[in-house]
GROMACS .gro file of C-alpha atoms in nm:
model
  348
    1GLN     CA    1   3.709  -0.560  -0.571
    2SER     CA    2   3.941  -0.758  -0.288
    3PRO     CA    3   3.860  -0.725   0.103
    4ASP     CA    4   4.025  -0.748   0.351
    5TYR     CA    5   3.853  -1.025   0.449
    6ALA     CA    6   4.077  -1.147   0.778
    7GLY     CA    7   4.049  -0.822   0.891
    8TRP     CA    8   3.683  -0.817   0.829
    9SER     CA    9   3.630  -1.163   1.036
   10GLY     CA   10   3.846  -1.034   1.290
   11ARG     CA   11   3.575  -0.807   1.396
   12GLY     CA   12   3.329  -0.992   1.315
   13ALA     CA   13   3.185  -0.976   1.028
   14ASN     CA   14   2.969  -1.159   0.891
   15MET     CA   15   2.891  -0.956   0.543
   16LEU     CA   16   3.024  -0.648   0.394
   17VAL     CA   17   2.907  -0.438   0.154
   18GLN     CA   18   3.138  -0.172  -0.053
   19GLY     CA   19   2.992   0.052  -0.293
   20PHE     CA   20   3.108   0.382  -0.463
   21VAL     CA   21   3.051   0.719  -0.607
   22LYS     CA   22   3.116   0.860  -0.923
   23ALA     CA   23   2.938   1.264  -1.072
   24GLY     CA   24   2.970   1.247  -1.419
   25ALA     CA   25   2.979   1.605  -1.645
   26ASP     CA   26   2.673   1.547  -1.747
   27GLY     CA   27   2.501   1.583  -1.359
   28GLN     CA   28   2.427   1.212  -1.321
   29LEU     CA   29   2.605   0.935  -1.131
   30THR     CA   30   2.704   0.651  -1.137
   31VAL     CA   31   2.678   0.459  -0.793
   32GLY     CA   32   2.823   0.124  -0.768
   33CYS     CA   33   2.714  -0.133  -0.474
   34TYR     CA   34   2.889  -0.513  -0.403
   35LEU     CA   35   2.779  -0.727  -0.157
   36TYR     CA   36   3.048  -0.918   0.040
   37ASP     CA   37   3.066  -1.252   0.249
   38VAL     CA   38   3.343  -1.250   0.489
   39SER     CA   39   3.320  -1.675   0.558
   40LEU     CA   40   3.377  -1.776   0.235
   41THR     CA   41   3.541  -1.447   0.148
   42ARG     CA   42   3.437  -1.403  -0.199
   43GLN     CA   43   3.135  -1.195  -0.419
   44LEU     CA   44   2.793  -1.280  -0.368
   45ALA     CA   45   2.551  -0.955  -0.568
   46LYS     CA   46   2.681  -0.659  -0.723
   47GLY     CA   47   2.542  -0.354  -0.887
   48GLY     CA   48   2.528  -0.047  -1.071
   49TRP     CA   49   2.303   0.262  -1.208
   50GLN     CA   50   2.304   0.528  -1.284
   51PHE     CA   51   2.105   0.857  -1.197
   52ALA     CA   52   2.019   1.213  -1.149
   53ALA     CA   53   2.233   1.410  -0.841
   54SER     CA   54   1.912   1.433  -0.672
   55ASP     CA   55   1.762   1.138  -0.731
   56TRP     CA   56   2.017   1.019  -0.563
   57ARG     CA   57   1.826   0.872  -0.248
   58ARG     CA   58   1.675   0.672  -0.467
   59ALA     CA   59   2.029   0.444  -0.518
   60ALA     CA   60   2.074   0.331  -0.149
   61HIS     CA   61   1.723   0.271  -0.213
   62LYS     CA   62   1.869   0.019  -0.501
   63CYS     CA   63   2.175  -0.079  -0.277
   64SER     CA   64   1.922  -0.186   0.027
   65ASP     CA   65   1.761  -0.417  -0.269
   66LEU     CA   66   2.062  -0.569  -0.389
   67VAL     CA   67   2.094  -0.633  -0.036
   68TYR     CA   68   1.854  -0.780   0.094
   69ALA     CA   69   1.711  -0.971  -0.192
   70ARG     CA   70   2.008  -1.172  -0.177
   71LEU     CA   71   2.017  -1.218   0.210
   72SER     CA   72   1.640  -1.281   0.213
   73GLY     CA   73   1.491  -1.454   0.006
   74GLU     CA   74   1.314  -1.305  -0.049
   75SER     CA   75   1.199  -0.971  -0.281
   76PRO     CA   76   1.263  -0.632  -0.224
   77PHE     CA   77   1.044  -0.324  -0.107
   78PHE     CA   78   1.298  -0.028  -0.078
   79ASP     CA   79   1.301   0.114  -0.380
   80SER     CA   80   0.912   0.184  -0.424
   81LYS     CA   81   0.673   0.466  -0.243
   82ILE     CA   82   0.418   0.521  -0.049
   83ALA     CA   83   0.066   0.738  -0.151
   84TYR     CA   84  -0.145   0.898   0.144
   85ILE     CA   85  -0.353   1.164   0.374
   86ALA     CA   86  -0.230   1.412   0.515
   87GLU     CA   87  -0.443   1.570   0.716
   88THR     CA   88  -0.451   1.979   0.960
   89GLY     CA   89  -0.658   2.156   1.056
   90PRO     CA   90  -0.948   2.069   1.329
   91LYS     CA   91  -1.089   1.756   1.375
   92GLY     CA   92  -1.487   1.914   1.208
   93ARG     CA   93  -1.330   2.069   0.978
   94ARG     CA   94  -1.072   1.815   0.836
   95LEU     CA   95  -0.809   1.897   0.540
   96LYS     CA   96  -0.716   1.618   0.338
   97ARG     CA   97  -0.468   1.646   0.014
   98LEU     CA   98  -0.348   1.301  -0.167
   99ALA     CA   99   0.010   1.272  -0.090
  100ILE     CA  100   0.352   1.042  -0.209
  101MET     CA  101   0.649   1.004  -0.039
  102ASP     CA  102   0.914   0.721  -0.071
  103SER     CA  103   0.918   0.354   0.166
  104ASP     CA  104   1.087   0.594   0.399
  105GLY     CA  105   0.892   0.872   0.431
  106ALA     CA  106   1.159   1.111   0.228
  107ASN     CA  107   1.116   1.297  -0.070
  108HIS     CA  108   0.718   1.495   0.107
  109ARG     CA  109   0.440   1.595  -0.181
  110TYR     CA  110   0.150   1.684  -0.237
  111LEU     CA  111  -0.053   1.679  -0.514
  112THR     CA  112  -0.389   1.821  -0.435
  113SER     CA  113  -0.449   2.158  -0.286
  114GLY     CA  114  -0.718   2.004  -0.025
  115GLN     CA  115  -0.974   2.245  -0.230
  116ALA     CA  116  -1.237   1.899  -0.205
  117MET     CA  117  -1.126   1.657  -0.022
  118ALA     CA  118  -0.919   1.300  -0.111
  119LEU     CA  119  -0.926   0.962   0.002
  120THR     CA  120  -0.880   0.667   0.025
  121PRO     CA  121  -0.566   0.681  -0.223
  122ARG     CA  122  -0.372   0.322  -0.416
  123TYR     CA  123  -0.077   0.349  -0.727
  124SER     CA  124  -0.191   0.180  -1.011
  125PRO     CA  125   0.003  -0.237  -1.096
  126ASP     CA  126   0.254   0.019  -1.382
  127TYR     CA  127   0.300   0.352  -1.136
  128SER     CA  128   0.194   0.564  -1.406
  129LYS     CA  129  -0.088   0.679  -1.208
  130ILE     CA  130  -0.268   0.752  -0.822
  131LEU     CA  131  -0.650   0.611  -0.803
  132TYR     CA  132  -0.772   0.804  -0.614
  133LEU     CA  133  -1.201   0.900  -0.430
  134SER     CA  134  -1.247   1.351  -0.373
  135TYR     CA  135  -1.574   1.539  -0.339
  136LEU     CA  136  -1.548   1.798  -0.497
  137ASN     CA  137  -1.848   2.017  -0.487
  138GLY     CA  138  -2.060   1.719  -0.281
  139ARG     CA  139  -1.967   1.479  -0.512
  140PRO     CA  140  -1.843   1.160  -0.528
  141SER     CA  141  -1.527   1.121  -0.790
  142ILE     CA  142  -1.349   0.865  -0.869
  143TYR     CA  143  -0.986   0.965  -1.052
  144SER     CA  144  -0.683   0.931  -1.190
  145TYR     CA  145  -0.435   1.087  -1.133
  146ASP     CA  146  -0.075   1.108  -1.339
  147LEU     CA  147   0.212   1.117  -1.216
  148ALA     CA  148   0.439   1.187  -1.535
  149THR     CA  149   0.144   1.486  -1.672
  150ASP     CA  150   0.044   1.630  -1.293
  151ARG     CA  151  -0.316   1.560  -1.483
  152GLN     CA  152  -0.582   1.454  -1.324
  153THR     CA  153  -0.880   1.141  -1.598
  154LEU     CA  154  -1.223   1.136  -1.417
  155ILE     CA  155  -1.300   0.784  -1.410
  156VAL     CA  156  -1.680   0.837  -1.246
  157ARG     CA  157  -1.867   1.098  -1.068
  158THR     CA  158  -2.159   0.943  -0.875
  159ASP     CA  159  -2.471   1.145  -0.678
  160ALA     CA  160  -2.433   0.920  -0.356
  161PRO     CA  161  -2.215   0.777  -0.103
  162THR     CA  162  -1.974   0.626  -0.289
  163LEU     CA  163  -1.627   0.463  -0.133
  164ALA     CA  164  -1.288   0.322  -0.185
  165PRO     CA  165  -1.182   0.279  -0.506
  166ARG     CA  166  -0.939   0.017  -0.634
  167TRP     CA  167  -0.755  -0.133  -0.924
  168SER     CA  168  -0.709  -0.476  -1.027
  169PRO     CA  169  -0.411  -0.634  -1.069
  170ASP     CA  170  -0.387  -0.603  -1.484
  171GLY     CA  171  -0.488  -0.193  -1.438
  172LYS     CA  172  -0.807  -0.260  -1.695
  173TRP     CA  173  -1.077  -0.236  -1.452
  174VAL     CA  174  -1.161  -0.077  -1.135
  175LEU     CA  175  -1.361  -0.058  -0.813
  176TYR     CA  176  -1.558   0.055  -0.657
  177SER     CA  177  -1.877   0.108  -0.398
  178MET     CA  178  -2.182   0.249  -0.413
  179ALA     CA  179  -2.552   0.290  -0.192
  180LYS     CA  180  -2.847   0.312  -0.378
  181SER     CA  181  -3.143   0.250  -0.261
  182GLY     CA  182  -3.082   0.169   0.075
  183THR     CA  183  -2.775  -0.109  -0.007
  184THR     CA  184  -2.399  -0.066  -0.069
  185ASP     CA  185  -2.301  -0.310  -0.375
  186ILE     CA  186  -1.904  -0.289  -0.515
  187TYR     CA  187  -1.928  -0.249  -0.914
  188ARG     CA  188  -1.699  -0.250  -1.160
  189ILE     CA  189  -1.615   0.028  -1.388
  190SER     CA  190  -1.333   0.055  -1.685
  191ALA     CA  191  -1.039   0.199  -1.608
  192ALA     CA  192  -1.031   0.478  -1.870
  193GLY     CA  193  -1.319   0.575  -1.711
  194GLY     CA  194  -1.638   0.614  -1.933
  195GLY     CA  195  -1.887   0.357  -1.976
  196THR     CA  196  -2.176   0.185  -1.805
  197PRO     CA  197  -2.051  -0.006  -1.397
  198GLN     CA  198  -2.128  -0.379  -1.385
  199ARG     CA  199  -2.321  -0.456  -1.037
  200LEU     CA  200  -2.102  -0.783  -0.845
  201THR     CA  201  -2.272  -0.755  -0.575
  202THR     CA  202  -2.622  -0.770  -0.542
  203GLY     CA  203  -2.687  -0.708  -0.147
  204PRO     CA  204  -2.860  -0.768   0.137
  205GLY     CA  205  -2.659  -0.415   0.407
  206ILE     CA  206  -2.352  -0.262   0.301
  207ASN     CA  207  -2.105  -0.440   0.074
  208ILE     CA  208  -1.727  -0.261   0.076
  209GLY     CA  209  -1.431  -0.242  -0.075
  210GLY     CA  210  -1.293  -0.520  -0.313
  211SER     CA  211  -0.884  -0.584  -0.349
  212TYR     CA  212  -0.808  -0.785  -0.616
  213SER     CA  213  -0.620  -1.145  -0.541
  214PRO     CA  214  -0.257  -1.116  -0.735
  215ASN     CA  215  -0.407  -1.370  -1.017
  216GLY     CA  216  -0.830  -1.112  -1.094
  217SER     CA  217  -0.928  -1.403  -1.024
  218GLN     CA  218  -1.148  -1.354  -0.666
  219ILE     CA  219  -1.238  -1.030  -0.510
  220VAL     CA  220  -1.154  -0.993  -0.161
  221PHE     CA  221  -1.474  -0.730   0.049
  222GLU     CA  222  -1.584  -0.655   0.331
  223SER     CA  223  -2.047  -0.723   0.456
  224ASP     CA  224  -2.262  -0.672   0.705
  225ARG     CA  225  -2.471  -0.915   0.518
  226SER     CA  226  -2.452  -1.174   0.866
  227GLY     CA  227  -2.552  -0.874   1.070
  228SER     CA  228  -2.174  -0.747   1.141
  229GLN     CA  229  -1.929  -0.686   0.973
  230GLN     CA  230  -1.776  -0.953   0.814
  231VAL     CA  231  -1.430  -1.047   0.494
  232TYR     CA  232  -1.551  -1.226   0.227
  233VAL     CA  233  -1.438  -1.407  -0.136
  234MET     CA  234  -1.592  -1.372  -0.410
  235ASN     CA  235  -1.514  -1.460  -0.833
  236ALA     CA  236  -1.432  -1.133  -1.037
  237ASP     CA  237  -1.653  -1.193  -1.179
  238GLY     CA  238  -1.913  -1.133  -0.858
  239SER     CA  239  -2.005  -1.540  -0.816
  240ASN     CA  240  -1.930  -1.749  -0.540
  241GLN     CA  241  -2.011  -1.521  -0.279
  242ARG     CA  242  -1.901  -1.641   0.055
  243ARG     CA  243  -1.820  -1.573   0.395
  244ILE     CA  244  -1.418  -1.657   0.492
  245SER     CA  245  -1.423  -1.475   0.863
  246PHE     CA  246  -1.587  -1.664   1.154
  247PHE     CA  247  -1.327  -1.565   1.473
  248GLY     CA  248  -1.574  -1.319   1.659
  249GLY     CA  249  -1.563  -0.944   1.630
  250ARG     CA  250  -1.612  -0.821   1.303
  251ALA     CA  251  -1.350  -0.789   1.023
  252ALA     CA  252  -1.322  -0.507   0.777
  253THR     CA  253  -1.099  -0.326   0.461
  254PRO     CA  254  -0.890  -0.667   0.390
  255GLU     CA  255  -0.599  -0.655   0.156
  256TRP     CA  256  -0.488  -0.925  -0.076
  257SER     CA  257  -0.104  -0.957  -0.035
  258PRO     CA  258   0.077  -0.973  -0.336
  259ARG     CA  259   0.190  -1.279  -0.279
  260GLY     CA  260  -0.171  -1.458  -0.309
  261ASP     CA  261  -0.066  -1.643   0.054
  262GLN     CA  262  -0.248  -1.421   0.345
  263ILE     CA  263  -0.548  -1.142   0.413
  264ALA     CA  264  -0.446  -0.818   0.658
  265PHE     CA  265  -0.746  -0.695   0.781
  266THR     CA  266  -0.889  -0.437   1.089
  267HIS     CA  267  -1.004  -0.703   1.352
  268ILE     CA  268  -1.257  -0.519   1.567
  269ALA     CA  269  -1.320  -0.638   1.870
  270GLY     CA  270  -1.341  -0.408   2.105
  271ASP     CA  271  -1.010  -0.215   1.975
  272LEU     CA  272  -0.900  -0.120   1.557
  273ARG     CA  273  -0.659  -0.445   1.532
  274VAL     CA  274  -0.447  -0.531   1.212
  275ALA     CA  275  -0.515  -0.816   1.194
  276VAL     CA  276  -0.360  -1.143   0.884
  277MET     CA  277  -0.550  -1.450   0.761
  278SER     CA  278  -0.504  -1.718   0.487
  279PRO     CA  279  -0.719  -1.681   0.229
  280ASN     CA  280  -0.983  -1.955   0.312
  281GLY     CA  281  -0.990  -1.737   0.643
  282GLY     CA  282  -0.788  -1.953   0.896
  283GLY     CA  283  -0.513  -1.862   1.111
  284LEU     CA  284  -0.535  -1.559   1.185
  285ARG     CA  285  -0.257  -1.323   1.413
  286HIS     CA  286  -0.294  -0.964   1.506
  287LEU     CA  287  -0.024  -0.826   1.449
  288THR     CA  288  -0.077  -0.452   1.622
  289ASN     CA  289  -0.192  -0.433   1.954
  290ALA     CA  290  -0.297  -0.010   2.005
  291TRP     CA  291  -0.662   0.085   2.081
  292GLN     CA  292  -0.725   0.170   1.706
  293ASP     CA  293  -0.506   0.088   1.416
  294GLU     CA  294  -0.664   0.025   1.120
  295ALA     CA  295  -0.665   0.006   0.651
  296PRO     CA  296  -0.328  -0.187   0.650
  297THR     CA  297  -0.199  -0.240   0.307
  298TRP     CA  298   0.125  -0.437   0.159
  299SER     CA  299   0.446  -0.440   0.060
  300PRO     CA  300   0.481  -0.425  -0.260
  301ASN     CA  301   0.687  -0.788  -0.151
  302GLY     CA  302   0.416  -0.910   0.057
  303ARG     CA  303   0.638  -0.902   0.412
  304ILE     CA  304   0.556  -0.555   0.635
  305VAL     CA  305   0.204  -0.440   0.641
  306GLN     CA  306   0.152  -0.093   0.654
  307PHE     CA  307  -0.162   0.096   0.827
  308PHE     CA  308  -0.250   0.382   1.001
  309ARG     CA  309  -0.308   0.437   1.388
  310THR     CA  310  -0.550   0.691   1.543
  311ALA     CA  311  -0.431   0.820   1.852
  312LYS     CA  312  -0.703   0.822   2.157
  313GLY     CA  313  -0.805   1.185   2.268
  314SER     CA  314  -0.623   1.452   2.007
  315GLY     CA  315  -0.739   1.154   1.704
  316GLU     CA  316  -0.389   1.283   1.565
  317ALA     CA  317  -0.366   0.976   1.272
  318SER     CA  318   0.005   0.818   1.176
  319ILE     CA  319   0.113   0.575   0.906
  320TRP     CA  320   0.296   0.322   1.093
  321GLN     CA  321   0.433  -0.028   0.938
  322VAL     CA  322   0.487  -0.430   1.070
  323ASP     CA  323   0.676  -0.724   1.013
  324LEU     CA  324   0.476  -1.023   0.987
  325THR     CA  325   0.573  -1.091   1.302
  326GLY     CA  326   0.425  -0.874   1.454
  327ARG     CA  327   0.776  -0.782   1.642
  328ASN     CA  328   0.856  -0.495   1.418
  329GLU     CA  329   0.676  -0.144   1.381
  330ARG     CA  330   0.803   0.192   1.280
  331ARG     CA  331   0.631   0.515   1.234
  332LEU     CA  332   0.728   0.659   0.916
  333PRO     CA  333   0.730   1.046   0.940
  334THR     CA  334   0.505   1.234   0.780
  335PRO     CA  335   0.467   1.664   0.808
  336VAL     CA  336   0.182   1.647   0.919
  337GLY     CA  337  -0.131   1.400   1.034
  338ALA     CA  338  -0.106   1.103   0.804
  339SER     CA  339  -0.394   0.842   0.738
  340ASP     CA  340  -0.596   0.588   0.391
  341PRO     CA  341  -0.181   0.506   0.327
  342ALA     CA  342  -0.164   0.241   0.054
  343TRP     CA  343   0.196   0.093  -0.095
  344GLY     CA  344   0.302   0.053  -0.468
  345PRO     CA  345   0.525  -0.172  -0.619
  346VAL     CA  346   0.904  -0.144  -0.658
  347ARG     CA  347   0.988   0.132  -0.910
  348PRO     CA  348   1.105   0.070  -1.292
   0.00000   0.00000   0.00000
């Protein structure tokens, strides 16, 4: 409660984090965390949580979030989870399973057996479900996986190539792309499943993806209607479609930041690199500079971009994170190859 500020100051410390752990008779842990400013000789923040002993890592994440948010002024992101596709087997017959883990790679868990290929997962806004694409018996099917019950709900099954399902910010709608009669368009369907899909784009060419702006009023997507893959924006009802990428090369897999201030995407100009731009297409910046980095997704606070990197030669895929300076990269540990990462919101 009263640190030796002079002692810590003499050791060159600016800030001090102190905490405690108490075990209860019911198997619960009570964890406290305090942040002190050594120069000002006062407490800046404190928090306390109760968790089951098996879930002790969440306490560390909550403490980290408390410290990070107070010192940076940014929203936290440590107590969050990541969904991804776990890949094993030879390149031509690769097994692809849906998996989840903590934001630091711990508490890894497989959700599907791999009997049917799983692709492009996304957490629901309330963290209760994961949306993903499966090819069951060769038919594209979009499922919602309930994390509490381990039950799956079929949203839509098609007889045509289907891609990239995405939630709306309110969790009421699902976007996906489907190829029909030589064109690929973006559709919207109720997240409850059933009903008639509404087509939002009408060609020409290939229109893929679809990532909502945080307020749900706009959708960013990729299209080759101009002759090559580029990034477009439209209103949520499909109106006012307009191209925003005009900087050379091709642009794919756009994803709107949860802060609304930037769009991350894959820039294809020789190599594949992760880049960001403003919602009007300006301010292009490359965050990575490897051979094949793609499919960016944002941390809950919009300050870190996650993507997957394919190694030249071996073809092994792995998940990486980079901050918005582009200078700080780290690889997340996974037990097998990993692709299609998707960061969920901060846990409630």
